[in-house]
Coordinates of C-alpha atoms in Angstrom, one line a residue:
Chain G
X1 CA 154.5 96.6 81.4
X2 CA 154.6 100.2 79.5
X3 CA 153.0 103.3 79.4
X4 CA 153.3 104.8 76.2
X5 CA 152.5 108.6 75.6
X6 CA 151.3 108.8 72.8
X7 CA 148.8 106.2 73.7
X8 CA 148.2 108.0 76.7
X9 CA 146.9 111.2 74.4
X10 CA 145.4 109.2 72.2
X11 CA 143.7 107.5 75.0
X12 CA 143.1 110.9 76.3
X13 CA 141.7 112.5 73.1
X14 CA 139.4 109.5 72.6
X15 CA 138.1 110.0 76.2
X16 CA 137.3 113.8 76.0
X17 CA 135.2 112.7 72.7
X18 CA 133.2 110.5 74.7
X19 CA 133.0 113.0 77.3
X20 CA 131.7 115.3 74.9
X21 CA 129.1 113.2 73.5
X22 CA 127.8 111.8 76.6
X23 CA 127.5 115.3 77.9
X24 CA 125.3 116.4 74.8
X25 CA 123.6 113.5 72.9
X26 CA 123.1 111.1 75.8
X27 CA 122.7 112.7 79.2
X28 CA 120.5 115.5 78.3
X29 CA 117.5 113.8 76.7
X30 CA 117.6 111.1 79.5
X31 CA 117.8 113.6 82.4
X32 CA 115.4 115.6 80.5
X33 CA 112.7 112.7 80.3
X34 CA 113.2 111.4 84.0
X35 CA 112.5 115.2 85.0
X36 CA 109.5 115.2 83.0
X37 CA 108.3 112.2 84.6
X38 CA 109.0 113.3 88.0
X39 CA 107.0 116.3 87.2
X40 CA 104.1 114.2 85.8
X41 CA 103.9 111.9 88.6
X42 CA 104.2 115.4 90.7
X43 CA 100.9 116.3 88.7
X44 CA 99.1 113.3 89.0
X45 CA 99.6 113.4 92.5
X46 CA 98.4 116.9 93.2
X47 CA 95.7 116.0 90.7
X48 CA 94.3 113.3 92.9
X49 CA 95.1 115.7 96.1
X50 CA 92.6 118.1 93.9
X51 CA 90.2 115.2 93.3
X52 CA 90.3 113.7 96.8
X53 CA 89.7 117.6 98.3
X54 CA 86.5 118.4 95.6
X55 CA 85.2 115.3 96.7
X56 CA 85.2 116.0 99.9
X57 CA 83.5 119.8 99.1
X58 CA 81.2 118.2 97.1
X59 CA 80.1 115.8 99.9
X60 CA 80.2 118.6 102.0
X61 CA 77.8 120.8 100.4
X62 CA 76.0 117.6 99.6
X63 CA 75.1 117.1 103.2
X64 CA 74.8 120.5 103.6
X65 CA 71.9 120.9 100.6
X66 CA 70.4 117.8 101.8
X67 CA 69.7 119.2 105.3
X68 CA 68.6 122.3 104.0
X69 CA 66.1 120.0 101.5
X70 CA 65.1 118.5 104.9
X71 CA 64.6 121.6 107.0
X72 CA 62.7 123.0 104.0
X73 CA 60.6 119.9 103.7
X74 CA 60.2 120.1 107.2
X75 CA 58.9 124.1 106.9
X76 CA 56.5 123.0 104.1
X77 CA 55.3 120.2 106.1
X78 CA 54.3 122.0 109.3
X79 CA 52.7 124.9 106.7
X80 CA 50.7 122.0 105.2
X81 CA 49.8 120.6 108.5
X82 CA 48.7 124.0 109.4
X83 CA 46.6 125.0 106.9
X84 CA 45.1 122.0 107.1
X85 CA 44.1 122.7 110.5
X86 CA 42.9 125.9 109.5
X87 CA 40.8 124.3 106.9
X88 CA 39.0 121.8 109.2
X89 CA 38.4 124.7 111.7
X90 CA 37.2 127.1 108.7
X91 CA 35.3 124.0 107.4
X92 CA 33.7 123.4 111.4
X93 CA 32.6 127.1 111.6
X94 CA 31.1 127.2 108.5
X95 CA 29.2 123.9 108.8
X96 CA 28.1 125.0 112.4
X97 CA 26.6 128.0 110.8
X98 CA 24.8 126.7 108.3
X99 CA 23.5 124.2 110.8
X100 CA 22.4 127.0 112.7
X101 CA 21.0 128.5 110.0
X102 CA 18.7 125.8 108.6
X103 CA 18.0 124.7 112.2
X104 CA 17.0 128.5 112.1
X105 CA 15.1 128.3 109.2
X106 CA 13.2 125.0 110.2
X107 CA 12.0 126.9 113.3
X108 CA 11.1 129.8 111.1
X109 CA 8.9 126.9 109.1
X110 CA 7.4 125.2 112.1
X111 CA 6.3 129.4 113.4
X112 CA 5.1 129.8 110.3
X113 CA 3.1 126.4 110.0
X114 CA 1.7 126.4 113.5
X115 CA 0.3 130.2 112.9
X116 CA -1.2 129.1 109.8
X117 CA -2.4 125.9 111.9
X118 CA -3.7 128.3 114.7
X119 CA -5.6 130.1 111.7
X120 CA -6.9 127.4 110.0
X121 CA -8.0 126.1 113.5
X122 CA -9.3 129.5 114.4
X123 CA -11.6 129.8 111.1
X124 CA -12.9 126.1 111.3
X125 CA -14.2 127.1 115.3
X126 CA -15.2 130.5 113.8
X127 CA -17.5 128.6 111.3
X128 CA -18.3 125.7 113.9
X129 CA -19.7 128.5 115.9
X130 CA -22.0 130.2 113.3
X131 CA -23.1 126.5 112.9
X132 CA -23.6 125.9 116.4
X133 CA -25.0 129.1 116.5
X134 CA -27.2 129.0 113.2
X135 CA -28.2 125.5 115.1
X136 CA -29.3 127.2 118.6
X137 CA -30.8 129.8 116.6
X138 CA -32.9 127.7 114.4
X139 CA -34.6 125.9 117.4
X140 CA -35.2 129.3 119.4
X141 CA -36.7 131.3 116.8
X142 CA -40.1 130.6 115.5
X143 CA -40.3 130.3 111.7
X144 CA -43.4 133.1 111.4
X145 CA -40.4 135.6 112.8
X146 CA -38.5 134.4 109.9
X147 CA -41.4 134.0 107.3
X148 CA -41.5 137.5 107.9
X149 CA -38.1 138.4 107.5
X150 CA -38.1 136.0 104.2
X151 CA -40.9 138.1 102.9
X152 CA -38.8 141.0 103.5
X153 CA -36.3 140.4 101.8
X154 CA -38.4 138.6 99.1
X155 CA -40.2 141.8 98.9
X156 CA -37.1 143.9 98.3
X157 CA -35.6 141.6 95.6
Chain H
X1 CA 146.7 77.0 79.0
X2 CA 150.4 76.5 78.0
X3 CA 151.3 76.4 74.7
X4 CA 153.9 73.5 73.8
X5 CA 156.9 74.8 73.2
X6 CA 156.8 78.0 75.3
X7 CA 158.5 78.0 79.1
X8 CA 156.1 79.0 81.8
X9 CA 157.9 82.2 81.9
X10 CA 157.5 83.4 78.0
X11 CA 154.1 82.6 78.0
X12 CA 153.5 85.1 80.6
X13 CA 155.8 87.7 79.1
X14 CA 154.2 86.7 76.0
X15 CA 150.4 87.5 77.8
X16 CA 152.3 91.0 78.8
X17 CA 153.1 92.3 75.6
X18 CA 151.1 94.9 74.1
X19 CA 150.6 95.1 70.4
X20 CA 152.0 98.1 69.7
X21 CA 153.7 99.9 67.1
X22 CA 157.4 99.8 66.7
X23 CA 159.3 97.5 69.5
X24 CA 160.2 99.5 72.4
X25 CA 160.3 98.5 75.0
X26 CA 161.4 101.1 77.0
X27 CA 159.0 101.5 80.9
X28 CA 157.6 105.2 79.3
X29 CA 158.0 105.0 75.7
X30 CA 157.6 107.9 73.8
X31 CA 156.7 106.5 70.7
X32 CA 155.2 103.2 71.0
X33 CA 151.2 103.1 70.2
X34 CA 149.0 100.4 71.9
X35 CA 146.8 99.6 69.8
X36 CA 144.9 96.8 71.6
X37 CA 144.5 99.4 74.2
X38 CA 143.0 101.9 72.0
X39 CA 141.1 99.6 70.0
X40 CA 139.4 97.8 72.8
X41 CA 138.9 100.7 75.0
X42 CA 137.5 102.6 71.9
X43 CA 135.2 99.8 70.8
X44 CA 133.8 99.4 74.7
X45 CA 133.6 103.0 74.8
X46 CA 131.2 102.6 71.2
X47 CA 129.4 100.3 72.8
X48 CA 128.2 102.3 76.1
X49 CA 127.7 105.0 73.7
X50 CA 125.7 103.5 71.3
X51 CA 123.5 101.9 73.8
X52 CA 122.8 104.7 75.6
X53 CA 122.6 106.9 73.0
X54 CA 119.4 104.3 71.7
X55 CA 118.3 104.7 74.9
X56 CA 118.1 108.8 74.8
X57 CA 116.8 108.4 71.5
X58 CA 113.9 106.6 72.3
X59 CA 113.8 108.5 76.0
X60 CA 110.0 109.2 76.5
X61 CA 108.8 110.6 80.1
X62 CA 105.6 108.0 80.3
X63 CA 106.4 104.3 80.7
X64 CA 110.5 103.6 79.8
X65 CA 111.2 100.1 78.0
X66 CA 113.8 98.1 79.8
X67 CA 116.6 99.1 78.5
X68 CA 115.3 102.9 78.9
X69 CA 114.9 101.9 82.7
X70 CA 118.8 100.2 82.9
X71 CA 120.1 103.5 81.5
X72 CA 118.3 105.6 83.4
X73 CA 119.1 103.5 87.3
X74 CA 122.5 104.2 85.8
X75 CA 122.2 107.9 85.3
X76 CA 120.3 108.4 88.3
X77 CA 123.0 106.5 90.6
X78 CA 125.9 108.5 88.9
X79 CA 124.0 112.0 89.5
X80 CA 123.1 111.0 92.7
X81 CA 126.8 110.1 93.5
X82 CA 127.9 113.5 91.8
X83 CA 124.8 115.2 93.9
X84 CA 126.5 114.0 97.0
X85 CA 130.0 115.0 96.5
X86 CA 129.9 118.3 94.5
X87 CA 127.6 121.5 94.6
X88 CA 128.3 123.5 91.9
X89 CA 126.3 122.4 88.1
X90 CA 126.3 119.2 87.4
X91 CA 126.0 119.4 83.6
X92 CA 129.4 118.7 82.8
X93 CA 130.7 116.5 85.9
X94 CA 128.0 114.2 85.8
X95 CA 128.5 112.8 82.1
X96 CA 132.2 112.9 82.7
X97 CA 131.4 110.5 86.5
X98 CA 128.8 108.3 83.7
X99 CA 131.5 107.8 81.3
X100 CA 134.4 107.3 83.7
X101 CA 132.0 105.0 85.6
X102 CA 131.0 102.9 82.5
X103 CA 134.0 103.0 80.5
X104 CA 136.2 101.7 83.7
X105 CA 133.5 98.9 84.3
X106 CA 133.1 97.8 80.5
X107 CA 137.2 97.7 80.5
X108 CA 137.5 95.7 83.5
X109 CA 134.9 93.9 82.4
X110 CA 137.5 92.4 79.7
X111 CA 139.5 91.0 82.5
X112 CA 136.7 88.1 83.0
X113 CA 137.2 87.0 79.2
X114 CA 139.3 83.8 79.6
X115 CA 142.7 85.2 79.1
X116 CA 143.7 83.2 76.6
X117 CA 140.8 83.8 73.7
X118 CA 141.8 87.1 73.0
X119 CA 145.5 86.6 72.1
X120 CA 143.9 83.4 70.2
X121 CA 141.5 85.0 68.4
X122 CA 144.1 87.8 67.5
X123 CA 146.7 85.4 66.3
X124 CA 145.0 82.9 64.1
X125 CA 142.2 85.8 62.5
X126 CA 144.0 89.0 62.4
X127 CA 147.5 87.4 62.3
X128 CA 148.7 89.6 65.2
X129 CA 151.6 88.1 68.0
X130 CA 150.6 90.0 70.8
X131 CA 147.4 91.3 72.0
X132 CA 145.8 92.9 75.5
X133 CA 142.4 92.7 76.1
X134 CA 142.1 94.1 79.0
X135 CA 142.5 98.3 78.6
X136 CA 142.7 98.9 82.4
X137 CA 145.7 96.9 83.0
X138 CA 147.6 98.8 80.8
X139 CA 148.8 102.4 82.3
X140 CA 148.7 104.5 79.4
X141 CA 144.7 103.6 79.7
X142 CA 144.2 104.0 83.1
X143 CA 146.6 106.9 83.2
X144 CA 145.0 109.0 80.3
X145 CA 141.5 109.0 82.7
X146 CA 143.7 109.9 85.1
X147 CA 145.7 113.1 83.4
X148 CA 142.2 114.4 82.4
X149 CA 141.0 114.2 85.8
X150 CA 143.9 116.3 86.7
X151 CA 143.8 118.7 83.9
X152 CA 139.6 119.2 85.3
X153 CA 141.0 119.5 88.7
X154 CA 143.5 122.5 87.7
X155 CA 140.7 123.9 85.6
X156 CA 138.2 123.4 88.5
X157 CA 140.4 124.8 90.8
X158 CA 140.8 128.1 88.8
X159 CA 137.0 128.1 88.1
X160 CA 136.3 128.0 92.0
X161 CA 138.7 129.8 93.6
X162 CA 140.2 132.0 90.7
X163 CA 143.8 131.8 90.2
X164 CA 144.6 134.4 93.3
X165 CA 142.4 132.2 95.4
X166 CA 144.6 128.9 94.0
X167 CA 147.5 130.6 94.6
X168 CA 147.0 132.0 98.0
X169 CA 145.8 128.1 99.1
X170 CA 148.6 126.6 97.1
X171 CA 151.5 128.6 99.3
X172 CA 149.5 128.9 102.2
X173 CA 147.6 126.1 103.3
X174 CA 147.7 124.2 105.6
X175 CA 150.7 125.8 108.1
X176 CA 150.1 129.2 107.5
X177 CA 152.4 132.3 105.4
X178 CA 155.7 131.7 107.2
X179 CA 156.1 128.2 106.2
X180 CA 155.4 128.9 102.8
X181 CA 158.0 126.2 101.2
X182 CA 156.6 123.6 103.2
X183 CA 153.2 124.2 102.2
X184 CA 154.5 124.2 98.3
X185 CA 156.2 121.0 98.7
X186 CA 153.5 119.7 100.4
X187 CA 150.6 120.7 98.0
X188 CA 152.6 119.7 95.0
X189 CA 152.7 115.9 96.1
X190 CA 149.5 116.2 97.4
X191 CA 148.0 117.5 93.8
X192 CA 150.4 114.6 91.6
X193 CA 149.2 112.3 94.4
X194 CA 145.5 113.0 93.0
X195 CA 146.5 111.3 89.7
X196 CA 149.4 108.8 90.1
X197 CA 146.7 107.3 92.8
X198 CA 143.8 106.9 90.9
X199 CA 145.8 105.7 87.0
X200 CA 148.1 103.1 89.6
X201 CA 145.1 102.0 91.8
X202 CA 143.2 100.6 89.0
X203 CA 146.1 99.7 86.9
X204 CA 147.4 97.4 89.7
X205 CA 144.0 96.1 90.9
X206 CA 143.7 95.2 87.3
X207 CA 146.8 94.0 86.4
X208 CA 147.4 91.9 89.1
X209 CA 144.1 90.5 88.9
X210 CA 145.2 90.0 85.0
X211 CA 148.1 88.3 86.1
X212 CA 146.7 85.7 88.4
X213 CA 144.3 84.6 85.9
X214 CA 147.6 84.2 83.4
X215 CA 148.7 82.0 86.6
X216 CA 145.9 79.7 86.5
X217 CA 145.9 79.3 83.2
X218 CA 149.5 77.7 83.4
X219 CA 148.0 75.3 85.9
X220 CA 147.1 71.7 84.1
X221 CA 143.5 71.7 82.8
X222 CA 141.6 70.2 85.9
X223 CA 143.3 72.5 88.6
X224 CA 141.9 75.7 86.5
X225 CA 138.2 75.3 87.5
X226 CA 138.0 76.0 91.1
X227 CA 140.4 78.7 91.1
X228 CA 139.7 80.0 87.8
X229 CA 136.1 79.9 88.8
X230 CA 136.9 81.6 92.5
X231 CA 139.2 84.5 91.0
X232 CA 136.7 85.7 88.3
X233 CA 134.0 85.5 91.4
X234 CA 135.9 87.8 93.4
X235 CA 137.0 89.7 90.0
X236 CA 133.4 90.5 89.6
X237 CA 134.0 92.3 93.0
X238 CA 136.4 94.3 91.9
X239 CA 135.6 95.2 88.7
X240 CA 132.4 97.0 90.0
X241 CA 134.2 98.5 92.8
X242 CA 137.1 99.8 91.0
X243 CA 135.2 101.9 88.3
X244 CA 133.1 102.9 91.1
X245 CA 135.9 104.4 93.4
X246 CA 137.8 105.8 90.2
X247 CA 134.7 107.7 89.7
X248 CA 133.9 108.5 93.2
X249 CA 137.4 109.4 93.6
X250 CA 137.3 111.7 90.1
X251 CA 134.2 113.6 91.7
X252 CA 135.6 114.3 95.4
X253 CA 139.1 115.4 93.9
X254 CA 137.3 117.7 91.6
X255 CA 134.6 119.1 94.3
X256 CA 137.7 119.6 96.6
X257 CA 139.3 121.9 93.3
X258 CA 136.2 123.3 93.3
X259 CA 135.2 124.2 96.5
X260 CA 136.6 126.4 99.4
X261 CA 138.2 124.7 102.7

């Protein structure tokens, strides 16, 4: 059992070298690469935090576009509907109309065809009557009368 | 095991003799070198930092490689022990706590050698008598760490409190101006406590447990296993725990410098 100095100083010299290098070859780049892995980690986290929250907008306004696609769809739908309506009621009137009108018209055709009817039928007992008459006529009046008229008028010619 | 020819009692003196230059043999010698001490401790101490100078070399922040992820469970325990006991920048104090920490281990980690190859391996391939494996159970090892821990705690204690601050602590604290004598004699043990505790705590721890397994070695073959096997079980123990509180220790003596009461 000794302690020897100059061993001791040795010892000691030899130790402060290793301090030394320890201190700038070996902790630094270690310490340096954990902290830079921490710091990555740190990022990937936050990243996903980002990820996770623009999800979450995205859904969001997602849902949100989607109802407004609905209510819009909705909007167009009831506009459809309508005009639709307003078609078949534009379509009714119109069709009423021109029912009237060609009822209108037919009555305007039947007027028209029982005047000429009542004219027709008017002439025809106009010219049965100047038969019936001529008829009469011929049976009343005695033919030297008419000789005489004949000669008349075969005079004048 | 005994060699024939060699008393129980010269075998062990023989186990406790350093190769060293000249042959003094004096308790503090002033000129003998230990050379086993230097040798081994410097070779352990290439070791650590050659490993973990790879490992910083190949360092890379995305996925480390196993021995990337060792070193680094190391450095993160030692910076989280220095974290804990000191507030001021860790850049210097935490590769001093690493190498203290590692060096201490990877000396007392010579301890669990079997006592006898060493010596053996000395004698018949380098031709040398004596030879110590084991760098902590020598005190010029173990009291070197310690000297520079007290030369850091001087210069610590400067750094924190200035040398007015130091002063006025050192011949005032803890009973006050008027006792002022007291308070120097006390301080004064109090500061060579700091290192004469930590060099002869894991000097004894280590030479003791040196010792015992120099002991066992002298029992006959078949009584060696269990306790042999028992000792270096419990060694294990100790080894781990006594770089650990010689660290420890180096960082709460030095954040105590450092810091104001």
């Amino acid at each position: 059992m000794q302690a020897s100095i100059p061993s001791i100083v040795g010892q000691m010299i030899v130790f402060g070298i290793f301090v030394w290098f320890t201190m700038k070859f070996v902790w630094p780049p270690i310490t340096k690469a954990m902290e830079e892995r921490r710091q990555k980690i740190a990022d990937g986290l936050a990243a996903a935090d980002r990820g996770a929250r623009a999800l979450q907008d995205a859904s969001a306004k997602s849902e949100e576009e989607l109802k407004a696609a609905r209510t819009q769809a909705q909007e167009i739908l009831a506009a459809a509907n309508k005009q639709a309506a307003q078609m078949v009621e534009q379509a009714k009137t119109h069709a009423q109309e021109e029912g009237e009108r060609i009822v209108a018209k037919a009555h305007e055709e039947v007027e028209r065809e029982i005047a000429h009817a009542r004219e027709e039928l008017r002439k025809q007992v106009g010219e049965l009557a100047v038969i019936g008459a001529a008829k009469i006529l011929k049976r009343e009046i005695d033919t030297k009368a008419h000789a005489d008229v004949l000669n008349e008028l075969a005079a004048r010619v | 095991m005994a060699e024939a020819g060699h008393s129980p009692a010269e075998y062990v003196t023989h186990h406790l003799h350093h190769w060293a230059t000249g042959h003094d043999n004096a308790f503090i010698s002033a000129e003998a070198w230990h050379l086993d001490t230097l040798f081994i401790s410097t070779v352990l101490g290439l070791i650590f930092l050659t490993l973990f100078r790879i490992a910083a070399v190949r360092a890379t922040s995305g996925v480390p490689g196993k021995l990337q992820n060792f070193v680094e469970i190391m450095i993160d325990f030692v910076d989280n022990a220095v974290k804990d006991g000191f507030h001021g920048s860790r850049a210097f104090l935490a590769p001093l706590a690493l190498t203290i920490f590692v060096w201490t281990f990877l000396w007392n980690c010579m301890d669990l050698i079997p006592v006898d190859l060493p010596p053996m391996i000395a004698k018949h391939v380098f031709g040398l008598e004596y030879f110590r494996a084991v760098p902590s159970a020598d005190m010029s090892a173990t009291f070197a760490l310690s000297l520079s821990v007290f030369a850091l705690i001087i210069i610590y204690s400067f750094k924190g409190k200035g040398a007015g601050g130091f002063a006025k602590e050192f011949l005032t604290h803890p009973f006050g101006a008027k006792l002022m004598p007291a308070n120097v004699v006390l301080n004064t043990v109090e500061l060579l406590a700091k290192p004469m505790s930590l060099a002869l705590r894991l000097f004894g721890n280590l030479y003791a447990g040196e010792l015992i397994f120099i002991l066992i070695a002298l029992l006959p073959w078949w009584a060696q296993v269990i306790p042999g096997f028992g000792w270096a079980v419990f060694h294990i123990l100790v080894v781990t725990l006594q770089a650990f509180i010689f660290m420890t220790l180096t960082i709460v003596y030095i954040s105590m410098a450092y810091e104001h009461h």
